[in-house]
mmCIF file of C-alpha atoms in Angstrom:
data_model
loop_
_atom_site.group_PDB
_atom_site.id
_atom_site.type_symbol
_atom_site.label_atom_id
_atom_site.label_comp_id
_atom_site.label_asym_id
_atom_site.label_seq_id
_atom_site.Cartn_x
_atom_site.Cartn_y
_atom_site.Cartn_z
ATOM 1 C CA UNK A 43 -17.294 14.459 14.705
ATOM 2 C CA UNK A 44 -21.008 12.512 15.085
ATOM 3 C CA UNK A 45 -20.854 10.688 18.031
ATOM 4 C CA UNK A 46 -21.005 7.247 16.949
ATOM 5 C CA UNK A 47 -17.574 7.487 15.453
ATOM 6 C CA UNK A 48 -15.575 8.412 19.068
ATOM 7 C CA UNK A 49 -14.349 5.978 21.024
ATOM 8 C CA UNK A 50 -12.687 3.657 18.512
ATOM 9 C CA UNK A 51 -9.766 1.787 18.194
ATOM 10 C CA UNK A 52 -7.775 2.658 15.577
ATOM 11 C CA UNK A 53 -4.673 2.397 13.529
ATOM 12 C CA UNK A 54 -2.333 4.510 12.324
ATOM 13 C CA UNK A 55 -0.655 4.707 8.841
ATOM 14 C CA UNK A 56 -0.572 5.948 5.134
ATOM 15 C CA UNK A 57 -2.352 2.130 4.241
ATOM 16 C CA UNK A 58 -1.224 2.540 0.890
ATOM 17 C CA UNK A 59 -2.436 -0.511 -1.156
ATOM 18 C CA UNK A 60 -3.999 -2.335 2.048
ATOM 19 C CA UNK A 61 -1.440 -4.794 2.118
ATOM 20 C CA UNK A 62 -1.089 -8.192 4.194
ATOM 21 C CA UNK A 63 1.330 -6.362 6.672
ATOM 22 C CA UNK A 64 -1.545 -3.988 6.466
ATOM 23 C CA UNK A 65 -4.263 -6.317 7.223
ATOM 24 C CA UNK A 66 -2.128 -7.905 10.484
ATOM 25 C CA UNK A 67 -2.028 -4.794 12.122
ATOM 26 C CA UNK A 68 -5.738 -4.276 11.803
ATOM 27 C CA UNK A 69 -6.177 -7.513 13.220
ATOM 28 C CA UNK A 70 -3.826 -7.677 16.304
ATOM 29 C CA UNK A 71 -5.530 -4.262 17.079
ATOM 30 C CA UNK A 72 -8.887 -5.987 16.562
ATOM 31 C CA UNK A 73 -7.804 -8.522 18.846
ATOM 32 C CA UNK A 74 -6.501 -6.022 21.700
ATOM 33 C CA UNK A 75 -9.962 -5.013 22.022
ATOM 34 C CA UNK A 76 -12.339 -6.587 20.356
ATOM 35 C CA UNK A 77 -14.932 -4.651 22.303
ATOM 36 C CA UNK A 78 -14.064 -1.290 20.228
ATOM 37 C CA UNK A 79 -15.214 -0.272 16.737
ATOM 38 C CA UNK A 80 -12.454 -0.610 14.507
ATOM 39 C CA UNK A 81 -11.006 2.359 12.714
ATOM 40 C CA UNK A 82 -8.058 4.225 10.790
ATOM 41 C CA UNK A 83 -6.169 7.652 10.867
ATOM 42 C CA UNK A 84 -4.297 8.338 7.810
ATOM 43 C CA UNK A 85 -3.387 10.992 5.748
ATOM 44 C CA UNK A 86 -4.666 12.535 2.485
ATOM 45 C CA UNK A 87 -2.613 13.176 0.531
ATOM 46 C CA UNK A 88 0.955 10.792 1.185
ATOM 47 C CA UNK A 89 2.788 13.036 3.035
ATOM 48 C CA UNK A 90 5.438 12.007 0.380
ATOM 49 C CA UNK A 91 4.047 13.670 -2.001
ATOM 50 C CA UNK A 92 2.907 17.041 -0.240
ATOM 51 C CA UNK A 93 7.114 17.398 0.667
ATOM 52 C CA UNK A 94 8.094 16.176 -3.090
ATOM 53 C CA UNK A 95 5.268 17.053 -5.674
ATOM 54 C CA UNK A 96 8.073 16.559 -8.369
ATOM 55 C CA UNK A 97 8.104 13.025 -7.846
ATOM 56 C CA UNK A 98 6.298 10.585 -9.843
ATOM 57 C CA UNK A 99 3.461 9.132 -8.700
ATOM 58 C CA UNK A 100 3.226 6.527 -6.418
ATOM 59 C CA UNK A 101 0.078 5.315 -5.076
ATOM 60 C CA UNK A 102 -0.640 1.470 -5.165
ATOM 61 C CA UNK A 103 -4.689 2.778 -4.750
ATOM 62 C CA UNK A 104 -6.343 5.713 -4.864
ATOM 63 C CA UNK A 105 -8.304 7.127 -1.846
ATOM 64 C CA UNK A 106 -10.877 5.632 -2.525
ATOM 65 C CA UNK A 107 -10.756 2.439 -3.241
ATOM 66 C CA UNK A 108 -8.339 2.409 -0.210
ATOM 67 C CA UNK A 109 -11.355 2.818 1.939
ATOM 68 C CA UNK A 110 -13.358 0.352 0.321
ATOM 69 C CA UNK A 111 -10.679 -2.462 0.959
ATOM 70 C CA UNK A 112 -10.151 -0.945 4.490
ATOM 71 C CA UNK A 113 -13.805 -1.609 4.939
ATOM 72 C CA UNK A 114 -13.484 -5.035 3.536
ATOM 73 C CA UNK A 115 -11.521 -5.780 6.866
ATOM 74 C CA UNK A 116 -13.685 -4.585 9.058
ATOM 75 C CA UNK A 117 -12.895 -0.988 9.326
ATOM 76 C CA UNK A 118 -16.060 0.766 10.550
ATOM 77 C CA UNK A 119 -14.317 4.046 10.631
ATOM 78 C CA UNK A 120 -12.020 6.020 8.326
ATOM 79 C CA UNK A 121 -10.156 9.372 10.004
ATOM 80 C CA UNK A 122 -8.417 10.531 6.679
ATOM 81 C CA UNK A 123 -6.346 13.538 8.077
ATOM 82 C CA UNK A 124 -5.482 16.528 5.451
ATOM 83 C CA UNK A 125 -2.559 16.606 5.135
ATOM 84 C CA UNK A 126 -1.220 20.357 4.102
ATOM 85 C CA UNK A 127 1.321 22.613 5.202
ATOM 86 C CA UNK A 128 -0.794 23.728 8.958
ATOM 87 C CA UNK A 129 -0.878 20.015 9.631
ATOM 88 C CA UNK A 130 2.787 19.056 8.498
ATOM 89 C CA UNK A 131 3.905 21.472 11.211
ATOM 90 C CA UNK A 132 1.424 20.337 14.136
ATOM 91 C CA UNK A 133 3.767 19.486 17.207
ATOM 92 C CA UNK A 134 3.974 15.763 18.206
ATOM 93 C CA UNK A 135 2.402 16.529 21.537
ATOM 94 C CA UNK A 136 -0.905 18.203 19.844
ATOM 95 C CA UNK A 137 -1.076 15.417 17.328
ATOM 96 C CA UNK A 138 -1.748 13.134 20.264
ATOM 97 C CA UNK A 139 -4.237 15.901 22.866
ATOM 98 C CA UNK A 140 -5.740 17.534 20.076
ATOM 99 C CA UNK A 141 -6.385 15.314 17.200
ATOM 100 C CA UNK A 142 -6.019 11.667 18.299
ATOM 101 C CA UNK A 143 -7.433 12.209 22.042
ATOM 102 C CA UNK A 144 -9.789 15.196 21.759
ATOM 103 C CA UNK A 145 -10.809 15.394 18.093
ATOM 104 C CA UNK A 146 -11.331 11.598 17.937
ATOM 105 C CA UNK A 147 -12.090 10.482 20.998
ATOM 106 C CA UNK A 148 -9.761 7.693 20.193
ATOM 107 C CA UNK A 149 -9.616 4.777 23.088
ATOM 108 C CA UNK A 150 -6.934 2.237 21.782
ATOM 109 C CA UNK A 151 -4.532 2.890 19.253
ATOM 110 C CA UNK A 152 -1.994 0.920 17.001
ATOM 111 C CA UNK A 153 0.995 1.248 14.926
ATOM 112 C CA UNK A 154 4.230 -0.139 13.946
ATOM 113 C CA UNK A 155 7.352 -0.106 15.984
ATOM 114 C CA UNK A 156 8.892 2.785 13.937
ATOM 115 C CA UNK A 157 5.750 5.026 13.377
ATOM 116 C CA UNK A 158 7.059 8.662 13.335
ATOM 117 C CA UNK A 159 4.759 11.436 13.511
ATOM 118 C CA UNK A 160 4.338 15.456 14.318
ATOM 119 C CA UNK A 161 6.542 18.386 12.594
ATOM 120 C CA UNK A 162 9.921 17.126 11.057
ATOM 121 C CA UNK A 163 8.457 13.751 12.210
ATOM 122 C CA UNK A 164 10.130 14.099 15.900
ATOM 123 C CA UNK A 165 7.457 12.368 17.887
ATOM 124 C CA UNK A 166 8.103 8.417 17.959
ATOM 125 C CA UNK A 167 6.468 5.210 19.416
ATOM 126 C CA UNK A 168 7.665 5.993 23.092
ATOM 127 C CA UNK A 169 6.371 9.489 23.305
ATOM 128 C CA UNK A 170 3.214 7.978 21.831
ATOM 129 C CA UNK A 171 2.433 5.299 24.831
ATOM 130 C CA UNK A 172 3.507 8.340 27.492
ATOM 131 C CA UNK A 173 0.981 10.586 26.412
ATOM 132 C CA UNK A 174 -1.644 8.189 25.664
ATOM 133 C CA UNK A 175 -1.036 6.288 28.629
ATOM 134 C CA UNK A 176 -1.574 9.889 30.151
ATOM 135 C CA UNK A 177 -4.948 10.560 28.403
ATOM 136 C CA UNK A 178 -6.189 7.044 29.728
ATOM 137 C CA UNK A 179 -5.448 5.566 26.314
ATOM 138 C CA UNK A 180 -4.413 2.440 25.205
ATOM 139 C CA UNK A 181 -1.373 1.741 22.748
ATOM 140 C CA UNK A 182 -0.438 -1.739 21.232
ATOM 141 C CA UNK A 183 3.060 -1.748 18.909
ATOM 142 C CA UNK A 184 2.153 -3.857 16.247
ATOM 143 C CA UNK A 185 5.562 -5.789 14.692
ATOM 144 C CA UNK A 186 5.783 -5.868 11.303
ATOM 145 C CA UNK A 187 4.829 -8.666 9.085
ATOM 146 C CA UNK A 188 8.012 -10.317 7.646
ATOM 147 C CA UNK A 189 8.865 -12.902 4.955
ATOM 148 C CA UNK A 190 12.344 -14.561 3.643
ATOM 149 C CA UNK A 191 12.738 -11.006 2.157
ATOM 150 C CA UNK A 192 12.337 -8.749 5.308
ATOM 151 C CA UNK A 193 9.129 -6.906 6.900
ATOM 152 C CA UNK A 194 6.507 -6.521 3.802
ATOM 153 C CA UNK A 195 5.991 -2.764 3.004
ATOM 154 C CA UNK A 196 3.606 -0.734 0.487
ATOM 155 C CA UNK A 197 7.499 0.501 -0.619
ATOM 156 C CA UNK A 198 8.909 -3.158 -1.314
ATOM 157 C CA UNK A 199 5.320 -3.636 -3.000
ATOM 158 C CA UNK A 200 5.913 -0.618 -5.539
ATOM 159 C CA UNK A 201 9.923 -1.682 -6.225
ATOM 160 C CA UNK A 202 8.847 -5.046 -7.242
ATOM 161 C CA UNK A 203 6.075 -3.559 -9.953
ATOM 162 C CA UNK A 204 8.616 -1.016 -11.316
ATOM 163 C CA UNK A 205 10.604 -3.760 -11.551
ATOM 164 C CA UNK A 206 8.343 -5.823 -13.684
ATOM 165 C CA UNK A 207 7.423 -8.664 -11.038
ATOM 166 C CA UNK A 208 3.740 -8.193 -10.269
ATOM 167 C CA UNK A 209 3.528 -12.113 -9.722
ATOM 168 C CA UNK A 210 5.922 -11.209 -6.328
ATOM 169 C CA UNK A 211 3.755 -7.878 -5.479
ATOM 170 C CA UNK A 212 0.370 -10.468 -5.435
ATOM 171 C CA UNK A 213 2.181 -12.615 -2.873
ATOM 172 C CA UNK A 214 2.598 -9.517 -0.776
ATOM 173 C CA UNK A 215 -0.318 -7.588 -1.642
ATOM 174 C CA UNK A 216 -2.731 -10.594 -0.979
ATOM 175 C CA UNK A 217 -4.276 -9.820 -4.285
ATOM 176 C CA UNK A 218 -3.262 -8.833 -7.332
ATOM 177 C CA UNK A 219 -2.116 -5.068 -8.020
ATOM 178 C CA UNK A 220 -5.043 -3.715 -9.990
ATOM 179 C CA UNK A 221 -5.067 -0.236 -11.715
ATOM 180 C CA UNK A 222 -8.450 1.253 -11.318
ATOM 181 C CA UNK A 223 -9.708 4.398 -13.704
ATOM 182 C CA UNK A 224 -12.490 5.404 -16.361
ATOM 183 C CA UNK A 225 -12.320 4.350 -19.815
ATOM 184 C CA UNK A 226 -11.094 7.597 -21.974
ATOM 185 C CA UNK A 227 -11.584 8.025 -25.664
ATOM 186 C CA UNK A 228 -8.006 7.411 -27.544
ATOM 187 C CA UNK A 229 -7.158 7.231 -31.197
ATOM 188 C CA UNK A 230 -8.901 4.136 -31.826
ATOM 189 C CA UNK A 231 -5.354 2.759 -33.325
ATOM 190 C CA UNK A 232 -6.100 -0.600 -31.681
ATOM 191 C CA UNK A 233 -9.236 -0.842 -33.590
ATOM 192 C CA UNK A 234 -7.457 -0.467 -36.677
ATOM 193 C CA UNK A 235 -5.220 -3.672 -36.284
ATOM 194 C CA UNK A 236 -7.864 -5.793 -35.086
ATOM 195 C CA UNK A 237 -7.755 -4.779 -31.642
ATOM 196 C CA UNK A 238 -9.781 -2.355 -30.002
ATOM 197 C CA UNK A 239 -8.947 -1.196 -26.086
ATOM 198 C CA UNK A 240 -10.140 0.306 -23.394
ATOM 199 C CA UNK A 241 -7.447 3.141 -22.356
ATOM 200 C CA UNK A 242 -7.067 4.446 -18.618
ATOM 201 C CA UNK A 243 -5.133 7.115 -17.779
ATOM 202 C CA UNK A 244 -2.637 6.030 -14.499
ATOM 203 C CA UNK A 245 -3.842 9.151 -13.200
ATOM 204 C CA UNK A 246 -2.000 8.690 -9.176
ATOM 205 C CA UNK A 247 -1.237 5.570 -9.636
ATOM 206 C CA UNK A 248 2.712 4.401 -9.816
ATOM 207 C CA UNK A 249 3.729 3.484 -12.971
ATOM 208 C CA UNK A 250 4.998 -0.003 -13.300
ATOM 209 C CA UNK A 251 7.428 -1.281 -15.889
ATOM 210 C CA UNK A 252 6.748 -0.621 -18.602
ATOM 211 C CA UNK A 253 5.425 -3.526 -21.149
ATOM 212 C CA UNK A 254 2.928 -6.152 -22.130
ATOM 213 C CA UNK A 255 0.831 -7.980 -19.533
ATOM 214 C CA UNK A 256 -1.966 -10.604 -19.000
ATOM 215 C CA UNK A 257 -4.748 -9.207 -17.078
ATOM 216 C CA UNK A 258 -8.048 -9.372 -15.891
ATOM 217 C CA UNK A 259 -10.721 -6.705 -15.781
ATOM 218 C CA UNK A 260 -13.722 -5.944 -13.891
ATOM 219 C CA UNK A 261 -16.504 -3.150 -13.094
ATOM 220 C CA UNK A 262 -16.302 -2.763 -9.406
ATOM 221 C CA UNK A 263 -19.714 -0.620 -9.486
ATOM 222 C CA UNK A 264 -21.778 -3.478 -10.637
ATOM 223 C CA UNK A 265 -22.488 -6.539 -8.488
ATOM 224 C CA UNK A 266 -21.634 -9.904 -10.059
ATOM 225 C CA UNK A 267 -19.786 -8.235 -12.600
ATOM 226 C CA UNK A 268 -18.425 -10.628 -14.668
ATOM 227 C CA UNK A 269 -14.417 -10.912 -14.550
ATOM 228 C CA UNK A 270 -12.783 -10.669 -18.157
ATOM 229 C CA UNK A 271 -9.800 -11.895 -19.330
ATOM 230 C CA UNK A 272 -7.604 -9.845 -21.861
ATOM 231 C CA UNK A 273 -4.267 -8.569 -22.816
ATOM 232 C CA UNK A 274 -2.903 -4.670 -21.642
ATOM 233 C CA UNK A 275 0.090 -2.714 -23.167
ATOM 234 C CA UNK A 276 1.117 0.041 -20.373
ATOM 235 C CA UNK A 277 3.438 2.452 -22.011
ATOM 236 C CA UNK A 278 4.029 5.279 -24.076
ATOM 237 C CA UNK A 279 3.622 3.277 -27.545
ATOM 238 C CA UNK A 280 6.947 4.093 -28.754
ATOM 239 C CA UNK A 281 5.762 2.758 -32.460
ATOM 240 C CA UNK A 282 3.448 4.852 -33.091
ATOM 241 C CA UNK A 283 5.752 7.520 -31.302
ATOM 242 C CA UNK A 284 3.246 10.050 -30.333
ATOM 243 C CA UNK A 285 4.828 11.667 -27.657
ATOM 244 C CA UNK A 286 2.135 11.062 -24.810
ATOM 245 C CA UNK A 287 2.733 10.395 -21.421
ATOM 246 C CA UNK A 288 2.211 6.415 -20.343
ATOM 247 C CA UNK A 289 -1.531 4.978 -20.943
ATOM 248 C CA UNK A 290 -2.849 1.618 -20.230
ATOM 249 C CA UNK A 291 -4.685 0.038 -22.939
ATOM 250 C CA UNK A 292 -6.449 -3.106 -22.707
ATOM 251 C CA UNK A 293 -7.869 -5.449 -24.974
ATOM 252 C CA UNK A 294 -10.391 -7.343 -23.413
ATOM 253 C CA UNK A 295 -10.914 -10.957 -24.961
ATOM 254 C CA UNK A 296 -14.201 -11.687 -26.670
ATOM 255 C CA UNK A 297 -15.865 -8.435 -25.704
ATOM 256 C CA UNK A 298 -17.855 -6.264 -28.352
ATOM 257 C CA UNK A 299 -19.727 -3.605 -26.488
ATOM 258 C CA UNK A 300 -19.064 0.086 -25.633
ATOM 259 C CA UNK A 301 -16.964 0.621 -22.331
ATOM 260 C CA UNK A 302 -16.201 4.288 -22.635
ATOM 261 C CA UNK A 303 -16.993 6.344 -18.982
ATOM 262 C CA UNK A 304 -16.648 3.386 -17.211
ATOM 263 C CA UNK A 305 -15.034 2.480 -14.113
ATOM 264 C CA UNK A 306 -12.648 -0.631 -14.516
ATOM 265 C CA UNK A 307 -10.046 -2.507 -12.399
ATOM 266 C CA UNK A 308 -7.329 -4.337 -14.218
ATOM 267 C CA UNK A 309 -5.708 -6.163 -12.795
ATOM 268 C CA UNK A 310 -2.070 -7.250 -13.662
ATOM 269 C CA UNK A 311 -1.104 -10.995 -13.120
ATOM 270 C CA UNK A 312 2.131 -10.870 -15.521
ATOM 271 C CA UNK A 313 4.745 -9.196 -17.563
ATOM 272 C CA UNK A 314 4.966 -11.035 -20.866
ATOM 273 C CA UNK A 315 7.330 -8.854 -22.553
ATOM 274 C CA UNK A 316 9.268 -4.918 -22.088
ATOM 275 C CA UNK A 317 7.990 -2.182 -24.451
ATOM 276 C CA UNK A 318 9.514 -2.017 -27.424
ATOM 277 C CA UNK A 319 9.608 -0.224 -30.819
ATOM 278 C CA UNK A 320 8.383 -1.791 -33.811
ATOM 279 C CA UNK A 321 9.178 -1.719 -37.418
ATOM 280 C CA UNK A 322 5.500 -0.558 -38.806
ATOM 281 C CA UNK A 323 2.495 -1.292 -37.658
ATOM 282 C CA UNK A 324 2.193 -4.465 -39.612
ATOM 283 C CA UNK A 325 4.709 -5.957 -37.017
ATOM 284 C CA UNK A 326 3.420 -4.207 -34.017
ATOM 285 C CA UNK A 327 -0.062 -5.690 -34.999
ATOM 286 C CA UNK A 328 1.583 -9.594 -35.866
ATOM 287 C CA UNK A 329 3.313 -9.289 -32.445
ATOM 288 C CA UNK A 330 -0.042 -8.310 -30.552
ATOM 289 C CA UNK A 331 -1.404 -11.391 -32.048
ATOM 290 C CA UNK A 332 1.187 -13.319 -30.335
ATOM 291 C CA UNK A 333 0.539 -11.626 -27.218
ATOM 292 C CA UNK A 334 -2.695 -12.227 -27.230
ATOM 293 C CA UNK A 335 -2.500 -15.825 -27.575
ATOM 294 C CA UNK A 336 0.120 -15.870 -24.574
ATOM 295 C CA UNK A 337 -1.381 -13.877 -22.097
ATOM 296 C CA UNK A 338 -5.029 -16.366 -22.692
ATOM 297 C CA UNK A 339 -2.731 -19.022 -22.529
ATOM 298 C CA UNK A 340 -1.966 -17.803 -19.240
ATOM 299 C CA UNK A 341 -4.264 -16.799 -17.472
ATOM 300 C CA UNK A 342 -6.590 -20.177 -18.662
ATOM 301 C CA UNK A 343 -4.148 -21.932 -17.481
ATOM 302 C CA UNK A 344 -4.957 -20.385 -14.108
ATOM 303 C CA UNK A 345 -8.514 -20.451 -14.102
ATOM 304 C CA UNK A 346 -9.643 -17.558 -15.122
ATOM 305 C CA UNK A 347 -12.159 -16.795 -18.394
ATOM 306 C CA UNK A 348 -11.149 -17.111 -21.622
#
């Protein structure tokens, strides 16, 4: 560890899509001591996923993009912990000497009422304040961030995409959900109807339902990037019935230029209609028309470019 980065405050939590419940922990802890460096421990990768790689994915950001929003709120520090089958059975007690206290030189921490940690996650928050409270350590319980629907949670955030309501998740997320990934060759099938994409692979990202959505786009590697406007089919293109696994394609409006091995962010505002199977690709192509002229309708109607 260089020395500049001990003697932080930090958080603790997966911070999985840096969420507003996210964002009001980092700043009650900010405001506990405001004297500290602010930082994070969490864990690479979801500890959900190391117990149950069968799953589908379900990551609301990748790695690192999550540290590039955590830095947007004044994180000066990131601790991403490995998280593998040595640290999965660490005992509570070590978690807090070894890693938080020794390894990190940690003076304040934070975390939710219900933060669970150690093998078979048998530490909790009051064996937490005991031992830091033993180490000279600091520990504020952060409550969690509630609306009319209950305490806001990267979980609630990824049931309301798979559910088709990514209006709902941007209330919660504080921003709109954005899938971020390089531009892939595909089969240039959008081309052929008059409508050329960009296709990104979800790679980690969670899948959300399945359909036709207005979006926005950007490059988050170029300053004053512009922000485009277009029109995004996520699915497995059950027309053309080609047996791949889901894709996001996106049509960006008035764009002619060459986007292939780039970095973009779309960003999904709405779901304008479920996936569905078309006749031939005379209707598919008659119906993306329609979409097209929806989804601008849309999202001009909200300010952003046409």
């Amino acid at each position: 560890m260089p020395p500049h980065s001990r003697g932080a405050a930090v958080a603790l939590g997966n911070f999985d899509g840096v969420h507003r419940g996210h964002v009001h922990l980092l700043e009650t802890l900010h405001g506990a001591r405001p004297d500290l460096t602010l930082g994070v421990v969490t864990f690479e990768p979801h500890p959900r996923e190391f117990f149950r790689p069968q799953d589908p994915p379900m990551r609301l950001m990748v790695p690192d993009v999550r540290a590039r929003f955590l830095r947007r709120h004044h994180v000066s520090h990131i601790f991403q912990m490995s998280f593998n089958e040595a640290f999965s059975n660490i005992n509570p007690r070590s978690f807090v000497d070894d890693i938080l206290c020794d390894g990190l030189g940690v003076k304040h921490v934070a975390c939710g009422p219900d933060f669970a940690f150690g093998h078979r996650r048998t530490g909790d928050v009051p064996m937490l304040g005991q031992w830091l409270e033993a180490r000279g350590v600091g520990l504020t319980i952060v409550d969690p961030l509630t609306d009319r629907g209950g305490p806001l949670s990267s979980s609630r955030i990824r049931r309301l995409l798979r559910e088709g309501y990514p209006e709902k998740a941007e209330e919660e997320l504080g921003r709109p959900w954005f899938i971020s990934g390089t531009v892939i060759e595909g089969d240039k099938r959008g081309r052929q109807i008059g409508f050329p994409t960009a296709n990104i692979a979800l790679g980690q990202h969670l899948e959300p339902a399945r359909g036709v959505y207005a979006v926005t786009i950007a490059r988050p590697d170029e300053a004053d990037a512009p922000i485009w406007a277009g029109v995004a089919n996520l699915g497995r293109r059950p027309t053309i019935n080609d047996g791949r696994v889901s894709q996001l394609e996106v049509h960006v409006f008035d764009f002619d230029g060459d986007l292939y091995g780039q970095t973009l962010e779309v960003s999904f505002h709405t779901l304008l209609r479920e996936e569905r199977k078309f006749e031939n690709f005379a209707a598919l192509a008659a119906q993306i028309g329609r979409d097209a002229e929806t989804a601008r309708a849309f999202l001009t109607a909200r300010g952003f470019p046409r």
